Short mmCIF file of C-alpha atoms and ligand atoms in Angstrom, two decimals:
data_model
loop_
_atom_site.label_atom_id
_atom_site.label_comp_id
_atom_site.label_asym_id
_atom_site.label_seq_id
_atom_site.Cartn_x
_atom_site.Cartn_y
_atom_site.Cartn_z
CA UNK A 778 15.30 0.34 7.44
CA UNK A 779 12.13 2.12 8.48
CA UNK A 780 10.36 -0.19 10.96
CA UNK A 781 7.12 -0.09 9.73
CA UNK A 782 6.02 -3.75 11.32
CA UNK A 783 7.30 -6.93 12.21
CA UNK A 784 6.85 -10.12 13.86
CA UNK A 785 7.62 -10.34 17.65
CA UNK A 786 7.05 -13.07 19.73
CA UNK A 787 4.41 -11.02 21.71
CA UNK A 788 2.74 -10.37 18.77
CA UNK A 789 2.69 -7.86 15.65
CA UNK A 790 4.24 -4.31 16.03
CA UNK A 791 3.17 -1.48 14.30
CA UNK A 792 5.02 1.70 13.74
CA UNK A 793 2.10 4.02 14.35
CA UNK A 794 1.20 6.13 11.10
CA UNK A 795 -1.44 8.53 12.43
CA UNK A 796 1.17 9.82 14.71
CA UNK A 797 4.10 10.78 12.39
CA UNK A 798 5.87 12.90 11.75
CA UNK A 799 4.99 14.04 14.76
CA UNK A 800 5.92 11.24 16.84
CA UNK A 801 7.51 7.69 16.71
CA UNK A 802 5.48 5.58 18.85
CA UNK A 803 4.37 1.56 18.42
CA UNK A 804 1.16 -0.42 19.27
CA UNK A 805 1.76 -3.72 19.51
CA UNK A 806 -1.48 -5.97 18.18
CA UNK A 807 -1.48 -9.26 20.40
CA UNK A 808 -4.64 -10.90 18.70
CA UNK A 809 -6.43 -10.42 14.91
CA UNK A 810 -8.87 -8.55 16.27
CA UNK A 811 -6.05 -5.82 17.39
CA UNK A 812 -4.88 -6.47 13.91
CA UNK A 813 -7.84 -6.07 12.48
CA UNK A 814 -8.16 -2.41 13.80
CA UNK A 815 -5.01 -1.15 13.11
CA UNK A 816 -5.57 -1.74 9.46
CA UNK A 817 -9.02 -0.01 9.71
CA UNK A 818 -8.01 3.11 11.66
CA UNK A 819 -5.03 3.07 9.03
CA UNK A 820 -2.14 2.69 11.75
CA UNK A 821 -0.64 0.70 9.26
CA UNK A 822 -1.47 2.08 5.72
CA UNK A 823 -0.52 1.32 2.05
CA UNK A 824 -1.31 -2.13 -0.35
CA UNK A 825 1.99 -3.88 0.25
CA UNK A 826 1.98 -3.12 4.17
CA UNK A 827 -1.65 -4.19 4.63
CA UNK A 828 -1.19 -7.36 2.90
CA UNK A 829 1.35 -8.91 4.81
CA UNK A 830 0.17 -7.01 8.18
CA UNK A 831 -3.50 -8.98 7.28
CA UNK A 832 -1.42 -12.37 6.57
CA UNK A 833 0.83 -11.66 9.58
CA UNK A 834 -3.07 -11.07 11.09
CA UNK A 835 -4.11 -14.80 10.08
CA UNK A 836 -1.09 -16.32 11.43
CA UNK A 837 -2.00 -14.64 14.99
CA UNK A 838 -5.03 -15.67 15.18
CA UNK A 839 -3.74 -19.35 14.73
CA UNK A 840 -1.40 -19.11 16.88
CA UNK A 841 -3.33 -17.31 19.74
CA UNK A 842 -5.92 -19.75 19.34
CA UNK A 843 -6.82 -22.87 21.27
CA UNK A 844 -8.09 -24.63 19.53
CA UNK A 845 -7.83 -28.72 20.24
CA UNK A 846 -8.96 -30.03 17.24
CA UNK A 847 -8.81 -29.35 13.54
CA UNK A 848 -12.69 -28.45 13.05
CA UNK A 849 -12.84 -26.44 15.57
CA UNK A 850 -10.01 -24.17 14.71
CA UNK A 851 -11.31 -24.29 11.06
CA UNK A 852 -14.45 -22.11 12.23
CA UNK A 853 -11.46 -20.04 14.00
CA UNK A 854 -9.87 -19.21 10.98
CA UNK A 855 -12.75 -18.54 8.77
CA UNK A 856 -13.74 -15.86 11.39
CA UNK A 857 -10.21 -14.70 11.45
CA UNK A 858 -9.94 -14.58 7.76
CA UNK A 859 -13.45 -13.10 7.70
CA UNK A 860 -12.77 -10.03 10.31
CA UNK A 861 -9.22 -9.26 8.62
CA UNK A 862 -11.02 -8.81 4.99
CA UNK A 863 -13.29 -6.20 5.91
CA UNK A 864 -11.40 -4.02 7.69
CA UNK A 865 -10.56 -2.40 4.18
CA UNK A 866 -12.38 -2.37 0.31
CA UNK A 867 -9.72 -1.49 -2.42
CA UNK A 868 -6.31 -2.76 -2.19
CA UNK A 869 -5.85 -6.26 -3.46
CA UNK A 870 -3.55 -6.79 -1.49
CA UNK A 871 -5.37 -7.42 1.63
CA UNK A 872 -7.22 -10.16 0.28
CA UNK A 873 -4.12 -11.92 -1.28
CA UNK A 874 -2.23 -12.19 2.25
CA UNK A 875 -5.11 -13.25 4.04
CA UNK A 876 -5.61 -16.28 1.25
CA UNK A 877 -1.76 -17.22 1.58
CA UNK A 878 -2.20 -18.06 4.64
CA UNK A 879 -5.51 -19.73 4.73
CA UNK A 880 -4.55 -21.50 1.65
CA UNK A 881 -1.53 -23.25 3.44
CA UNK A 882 -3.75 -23.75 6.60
CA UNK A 883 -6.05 -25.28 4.44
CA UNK A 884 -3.67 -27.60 2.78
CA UNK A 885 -2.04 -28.97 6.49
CA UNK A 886 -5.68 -28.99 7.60
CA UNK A 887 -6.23 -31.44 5.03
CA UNK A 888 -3.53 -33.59 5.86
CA UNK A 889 -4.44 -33.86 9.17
CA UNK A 890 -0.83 -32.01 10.37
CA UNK A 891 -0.39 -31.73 14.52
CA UNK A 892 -1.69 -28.01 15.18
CA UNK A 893 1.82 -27.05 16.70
CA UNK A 894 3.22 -28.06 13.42
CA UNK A 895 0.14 -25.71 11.49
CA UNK A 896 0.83 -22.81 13.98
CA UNK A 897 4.54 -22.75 13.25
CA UNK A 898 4.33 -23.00 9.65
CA UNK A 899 1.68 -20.15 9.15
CA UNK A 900 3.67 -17.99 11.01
CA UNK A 901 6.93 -18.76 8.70
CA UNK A 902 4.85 -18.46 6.19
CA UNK A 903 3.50 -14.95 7.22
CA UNK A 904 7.40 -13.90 8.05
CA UNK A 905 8.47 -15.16 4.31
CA UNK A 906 6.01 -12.90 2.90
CA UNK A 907 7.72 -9.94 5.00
CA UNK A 908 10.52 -10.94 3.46
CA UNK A 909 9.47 -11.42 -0.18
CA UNK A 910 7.88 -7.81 -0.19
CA UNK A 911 11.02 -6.33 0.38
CA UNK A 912 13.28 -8.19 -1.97
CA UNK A 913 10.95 -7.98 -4.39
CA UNK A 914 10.48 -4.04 -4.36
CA UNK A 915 14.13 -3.93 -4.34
CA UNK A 916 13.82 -5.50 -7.91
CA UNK A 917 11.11 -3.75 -9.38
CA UNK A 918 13.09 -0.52 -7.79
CA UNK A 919 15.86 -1.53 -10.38
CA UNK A 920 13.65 -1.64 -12.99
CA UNK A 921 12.21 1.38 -12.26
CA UNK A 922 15.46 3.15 -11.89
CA UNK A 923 16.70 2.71 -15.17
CA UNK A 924 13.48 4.84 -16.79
CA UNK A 925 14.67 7.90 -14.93
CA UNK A 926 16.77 10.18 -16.44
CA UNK A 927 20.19 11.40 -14.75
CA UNK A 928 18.90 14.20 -13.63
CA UNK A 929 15.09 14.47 -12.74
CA UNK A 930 12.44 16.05 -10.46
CA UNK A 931 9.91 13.41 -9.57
CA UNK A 932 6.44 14.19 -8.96
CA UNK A 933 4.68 11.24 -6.44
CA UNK A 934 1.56 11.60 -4.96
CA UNK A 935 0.30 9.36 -1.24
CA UNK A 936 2.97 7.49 -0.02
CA UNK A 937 4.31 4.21 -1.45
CA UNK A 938 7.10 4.00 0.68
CA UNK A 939 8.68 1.86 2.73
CA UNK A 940 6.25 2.96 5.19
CA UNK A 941 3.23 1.47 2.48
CA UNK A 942 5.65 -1.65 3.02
CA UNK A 943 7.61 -3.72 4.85
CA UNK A 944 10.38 -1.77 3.87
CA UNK A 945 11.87 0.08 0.18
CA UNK A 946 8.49 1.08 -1.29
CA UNK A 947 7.13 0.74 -4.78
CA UNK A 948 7.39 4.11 -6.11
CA UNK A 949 9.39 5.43 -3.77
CA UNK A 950 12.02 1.75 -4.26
CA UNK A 951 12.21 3.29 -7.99
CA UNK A 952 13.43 6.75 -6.42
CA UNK A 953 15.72 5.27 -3.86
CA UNK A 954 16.96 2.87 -6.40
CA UNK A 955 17.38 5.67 -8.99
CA UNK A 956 19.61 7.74 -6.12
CA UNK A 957 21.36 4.39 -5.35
CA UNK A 958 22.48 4.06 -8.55
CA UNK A 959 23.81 7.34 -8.71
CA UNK A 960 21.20 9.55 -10.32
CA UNK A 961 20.39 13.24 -9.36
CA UNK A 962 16.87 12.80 -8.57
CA UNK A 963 14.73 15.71 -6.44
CA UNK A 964 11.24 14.48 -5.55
CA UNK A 965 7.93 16.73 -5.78
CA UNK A 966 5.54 15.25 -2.74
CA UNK A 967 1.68 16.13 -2.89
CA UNK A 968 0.38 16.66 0.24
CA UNK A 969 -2.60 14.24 -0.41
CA UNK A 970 -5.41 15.45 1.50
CA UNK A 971 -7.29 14.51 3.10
CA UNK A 972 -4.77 12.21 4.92
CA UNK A 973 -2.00 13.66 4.47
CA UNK A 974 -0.21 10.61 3.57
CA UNK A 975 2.21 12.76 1.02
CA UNK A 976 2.59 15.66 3.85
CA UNK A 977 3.40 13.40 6.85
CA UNK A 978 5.27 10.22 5.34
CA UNK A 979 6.43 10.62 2.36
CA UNK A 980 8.15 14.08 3.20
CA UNK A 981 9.23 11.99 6.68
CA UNK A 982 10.71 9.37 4.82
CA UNK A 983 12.58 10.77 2.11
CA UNK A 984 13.86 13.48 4.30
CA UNK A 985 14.43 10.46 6.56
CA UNK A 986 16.96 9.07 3.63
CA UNK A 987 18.55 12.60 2.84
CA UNK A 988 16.95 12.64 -1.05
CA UNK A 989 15.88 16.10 -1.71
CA UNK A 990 11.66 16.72 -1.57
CA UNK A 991 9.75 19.59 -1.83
CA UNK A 992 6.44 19.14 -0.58
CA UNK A 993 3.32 20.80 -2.59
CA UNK A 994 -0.89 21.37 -2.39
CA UNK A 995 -2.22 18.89 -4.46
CA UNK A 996 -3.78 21.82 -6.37
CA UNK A 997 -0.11 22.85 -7.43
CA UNK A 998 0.93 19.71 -9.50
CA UNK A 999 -0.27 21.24 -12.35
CA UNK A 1000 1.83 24.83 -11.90
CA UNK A 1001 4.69 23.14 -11.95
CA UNK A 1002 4.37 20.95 -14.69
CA UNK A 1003 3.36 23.66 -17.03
CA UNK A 1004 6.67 25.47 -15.42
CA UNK A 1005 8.45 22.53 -16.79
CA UNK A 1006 10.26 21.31 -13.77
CA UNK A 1007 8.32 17.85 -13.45
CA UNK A 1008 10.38 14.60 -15.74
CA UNK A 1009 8.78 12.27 -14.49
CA UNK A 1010 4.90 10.96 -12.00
CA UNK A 1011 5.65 7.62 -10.08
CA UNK A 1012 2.69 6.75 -7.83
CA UNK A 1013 2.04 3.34 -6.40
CA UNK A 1014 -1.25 1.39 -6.52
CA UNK A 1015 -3.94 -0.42 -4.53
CA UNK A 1016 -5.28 -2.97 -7.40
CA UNK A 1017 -4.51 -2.74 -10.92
CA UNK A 1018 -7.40 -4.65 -13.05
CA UNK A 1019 -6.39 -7.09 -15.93
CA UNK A 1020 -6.44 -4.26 -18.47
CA UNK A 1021 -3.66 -1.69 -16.55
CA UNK A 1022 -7.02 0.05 -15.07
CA UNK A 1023 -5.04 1.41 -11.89
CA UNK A 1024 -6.81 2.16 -8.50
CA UNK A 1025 -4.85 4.30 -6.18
CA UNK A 1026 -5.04 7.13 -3.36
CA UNK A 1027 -7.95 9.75 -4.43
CA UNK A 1028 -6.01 12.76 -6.77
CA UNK A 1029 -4.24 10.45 -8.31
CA UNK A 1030 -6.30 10.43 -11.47
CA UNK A 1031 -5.80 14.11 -11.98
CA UNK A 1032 -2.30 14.25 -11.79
CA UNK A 1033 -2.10 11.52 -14.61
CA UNK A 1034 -4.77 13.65 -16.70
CA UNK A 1035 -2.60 16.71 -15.63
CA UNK A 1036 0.64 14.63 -16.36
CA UNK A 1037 -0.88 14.11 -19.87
CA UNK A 1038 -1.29 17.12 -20.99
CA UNK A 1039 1.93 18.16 -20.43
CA UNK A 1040 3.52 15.37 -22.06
CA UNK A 1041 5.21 13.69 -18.54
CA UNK A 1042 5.37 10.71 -18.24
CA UNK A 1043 3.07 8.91 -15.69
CA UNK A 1044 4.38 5.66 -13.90
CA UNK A 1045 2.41 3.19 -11.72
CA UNK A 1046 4.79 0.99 -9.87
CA UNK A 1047 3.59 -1.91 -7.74
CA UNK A 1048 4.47 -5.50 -7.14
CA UNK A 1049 2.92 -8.00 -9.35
CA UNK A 1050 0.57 -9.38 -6.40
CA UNK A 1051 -0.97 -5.63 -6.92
CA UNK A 1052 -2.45 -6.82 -9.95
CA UNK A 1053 -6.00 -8.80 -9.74
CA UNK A 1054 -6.97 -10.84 -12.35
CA UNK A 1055 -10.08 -11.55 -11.77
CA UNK A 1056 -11.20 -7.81 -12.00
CA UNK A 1057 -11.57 -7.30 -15.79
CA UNK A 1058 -11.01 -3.27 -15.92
CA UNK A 1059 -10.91 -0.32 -12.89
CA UNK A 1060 -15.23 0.13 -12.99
CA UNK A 1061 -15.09 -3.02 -10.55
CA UNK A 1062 -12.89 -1.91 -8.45
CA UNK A 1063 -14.64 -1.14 -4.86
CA UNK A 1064 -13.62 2.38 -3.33
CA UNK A 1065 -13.53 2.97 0.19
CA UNK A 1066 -15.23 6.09 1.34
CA UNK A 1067 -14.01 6.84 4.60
CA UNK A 1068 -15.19 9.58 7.26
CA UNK A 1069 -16.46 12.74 6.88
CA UNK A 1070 -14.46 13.89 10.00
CA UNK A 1071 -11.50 13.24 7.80
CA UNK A 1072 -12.34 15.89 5.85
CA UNK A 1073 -14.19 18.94 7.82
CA UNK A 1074 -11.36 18.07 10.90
CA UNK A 1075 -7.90 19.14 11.33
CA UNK A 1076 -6.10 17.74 14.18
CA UNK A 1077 -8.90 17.22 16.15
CA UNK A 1078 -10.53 20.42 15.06
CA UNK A 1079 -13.65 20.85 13.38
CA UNK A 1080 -12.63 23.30 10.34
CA UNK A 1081 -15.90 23.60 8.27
CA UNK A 1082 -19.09 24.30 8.52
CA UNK A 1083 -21.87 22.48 10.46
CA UNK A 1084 -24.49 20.95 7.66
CA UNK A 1085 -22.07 21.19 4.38
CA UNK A 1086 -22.65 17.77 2.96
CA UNK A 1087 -19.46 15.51 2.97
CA UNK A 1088 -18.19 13.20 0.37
CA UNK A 1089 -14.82 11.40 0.87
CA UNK A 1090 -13.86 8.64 -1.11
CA UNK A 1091 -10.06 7.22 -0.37
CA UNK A 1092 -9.16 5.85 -4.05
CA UNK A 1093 -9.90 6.78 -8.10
CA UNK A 1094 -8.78 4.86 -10.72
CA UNK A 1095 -6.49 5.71 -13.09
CA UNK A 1096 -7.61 4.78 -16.65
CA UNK A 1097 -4.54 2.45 -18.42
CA UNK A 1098 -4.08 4.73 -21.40
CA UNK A 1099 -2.88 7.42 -19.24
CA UNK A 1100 -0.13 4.72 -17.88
CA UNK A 1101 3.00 4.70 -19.61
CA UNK A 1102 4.00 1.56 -17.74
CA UNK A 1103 3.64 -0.62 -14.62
CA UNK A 1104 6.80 -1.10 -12.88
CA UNK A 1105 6.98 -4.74 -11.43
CA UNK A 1106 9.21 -7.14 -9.93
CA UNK A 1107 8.23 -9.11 -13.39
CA UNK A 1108 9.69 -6.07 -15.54
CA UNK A 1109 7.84 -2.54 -16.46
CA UNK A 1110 5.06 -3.95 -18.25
CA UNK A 1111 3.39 -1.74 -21.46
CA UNK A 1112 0.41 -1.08 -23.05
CA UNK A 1113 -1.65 -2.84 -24.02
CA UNK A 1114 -1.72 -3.95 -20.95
CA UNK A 1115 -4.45 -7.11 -21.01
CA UNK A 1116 -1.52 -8.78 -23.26
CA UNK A 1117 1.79 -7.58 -21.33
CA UNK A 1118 0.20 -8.30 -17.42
CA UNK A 1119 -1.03 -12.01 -19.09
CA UNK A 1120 2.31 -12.76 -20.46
CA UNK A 1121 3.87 -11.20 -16.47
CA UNK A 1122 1.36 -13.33 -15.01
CA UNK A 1123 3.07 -16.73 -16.81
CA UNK A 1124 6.75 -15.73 -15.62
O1 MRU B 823 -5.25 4.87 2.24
P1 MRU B 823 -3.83 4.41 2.15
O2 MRU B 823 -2.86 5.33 2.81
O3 MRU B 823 -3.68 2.97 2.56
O4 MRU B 823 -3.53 4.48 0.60
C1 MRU B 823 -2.26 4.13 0.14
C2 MRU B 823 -2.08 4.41 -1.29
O5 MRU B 823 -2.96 4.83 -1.99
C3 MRU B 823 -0.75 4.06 -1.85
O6 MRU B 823 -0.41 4.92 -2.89
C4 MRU B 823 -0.86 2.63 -2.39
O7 MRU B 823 -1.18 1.74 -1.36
C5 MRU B 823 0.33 2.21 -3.11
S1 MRU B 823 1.77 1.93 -2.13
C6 MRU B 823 1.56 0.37 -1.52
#
């Protein structure tokens, strides 16, 4: 299982993302505010993975702090809570780990509970959460699998891999799960720019697992689709809206316009805590815009001209009726989607 963090007893370890392929190196966090910037500077990257890296964050901070009465760590952990949700905007994710864990501190708060006794459960808390991720990407895998052909090239575009996780992956679960089960399935990786999230991880990882992957440009998806040789898109996402709106990595909208025309089928796969209710359709979704230097540098090296103007948002949203379902732990859920994510949402 790709390490991509866990829970020590010194504190949170991180594999480090900027660095791969390249290299596999850790940075430990030993406080939230640690935490806090390795989910900024995108050391740890991807919905799932920031979630539970942001809840993991919350149970640090109680645990590091000292706190001797109940008030006064309550100011703590609003400013822990606080720092960890703006590190990052879009993915839903975030926010939901940081309020597990404040919502169970809340609750012992409450009921007066010794704050040993709150310290040890937040961090079992945060740990179950690892563990829930993982299981529960090995189920939606499963149900992912089975909408896969026997034999099928698999377009994907970012990563949501294990490395977007605690382990598995959403779209890339359905893949391994597909493999698992036997199928013949080659995977088409875009490169994503500007991160390179396709480039570095997802080729890493699958290459990683022996399943065959050709990486691409982004600005070849749609070459090969007219070609013929794409079955299938599986991407992951960052917050899905209550009507299947889908926000993920920025290209991702294209491919699902390119996917349409073509007549592919285009897949969003993400666990059901992916999914925010309270945001009625993908126009309210916030989108991070992230440095310029991401885009005019290359390794360190400035590739474009000085005074070209610079826009770099991280996420678009994928409109639902390009979505031929949402892969979930819950089942793949179909259009119309305000009906079938209500009816998930009572399961
Ligand atoms: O900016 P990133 O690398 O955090 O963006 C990640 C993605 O867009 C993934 O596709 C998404 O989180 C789904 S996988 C959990």
């Amino acid at each position: 299982m790709i390490p991509t963090l866990e829970w020590t007893p010194e504190g949170v370890r991180f594999l480090d993302q900027t660095k791969l392929p390249l290299e596999e190196t850790y940075v430990l966090a030993t406080d939230y505010q640690q935490v806090a910037i390795v989910i900024r500077d995108m050391i740890v990257r991807g919905a799932m993975a920031i979630g539970v890296s942001a809840a993991m964050g919350v149970a640090l901070g109680i645990d590091r702090s000292t706190a001797t009465t109940i008030p006064e760590l309550t100011t703590e952990v609003d400013e822990v809570c606080r720092t960890l949700a703006e590190t990052r905007p879009t993915a839903v994710n975030l926010f939901w780990g940081i309020a597990q864990v404040r919502n169970l501190y809340t609750s012992l708060a409450a009921r007066d509970t010794p704050i040993p006794e709150i310290k040890a459960q937040c961090i079992a808390l945060a740990q179950q959460l690892y563990d829930e991720d993982i299981a529960n990407l090995k189920i939606l895998g499963a149900n992912g699998a089975a909408l896969l052909p026997d034999e099928a090239t698999v377009l994907t575009h970012c990563n949501a891999g294990a490395l977007a996780a605690c382990g598995y992956g959403s779209a890339l679960g359905v893949i391994r799960a597909a493999v698992e089960a036997g199928k013949k399935i080659d995977v088409f990786a875009d490169e994503t720019r500007p991160f390179n999230q396709g480039a570095r991880l997802t080729a890493w990882e699958l290459v990683h697992d022996g399943i065959p992957t050709t990486l691409i440009c982004d600005n070849m998806a749609g070459y090969f689709m007219s070609k013929g040789r794409i079955q299938a898109v599986i991407v992951g996402a960052d917050r899905i809206a209550a009507n299947g709106d889908a926000a993920n990595k920025i290209g991702t909208y294209s491919v699902a316009i390119l996917a349409k025309e073509h007549g592919v089928p285009f897949y969003v796969a993400a666990p059901f805590n992916t999914i925010d209710p309270d945001t009625a359709h993908g126009d309210m979704i916030p989108i991070e815009q992230r440095a310029a230097t991401e885009v005019t540098h290359f390794q360190g090296k400035q590739v474009t001209p000085d005074g070209v103007r610079i826009e770099n948002p991280a996420f678009d949203v994928t409109p639902a009726k390009y979505i031929a379902g949402i892969i979930t732990e819950r089942g793949v859920l179909r259009a119309p989607y305000t009906e079938s994510i209500a009816a998930a949402a009572q399961l």
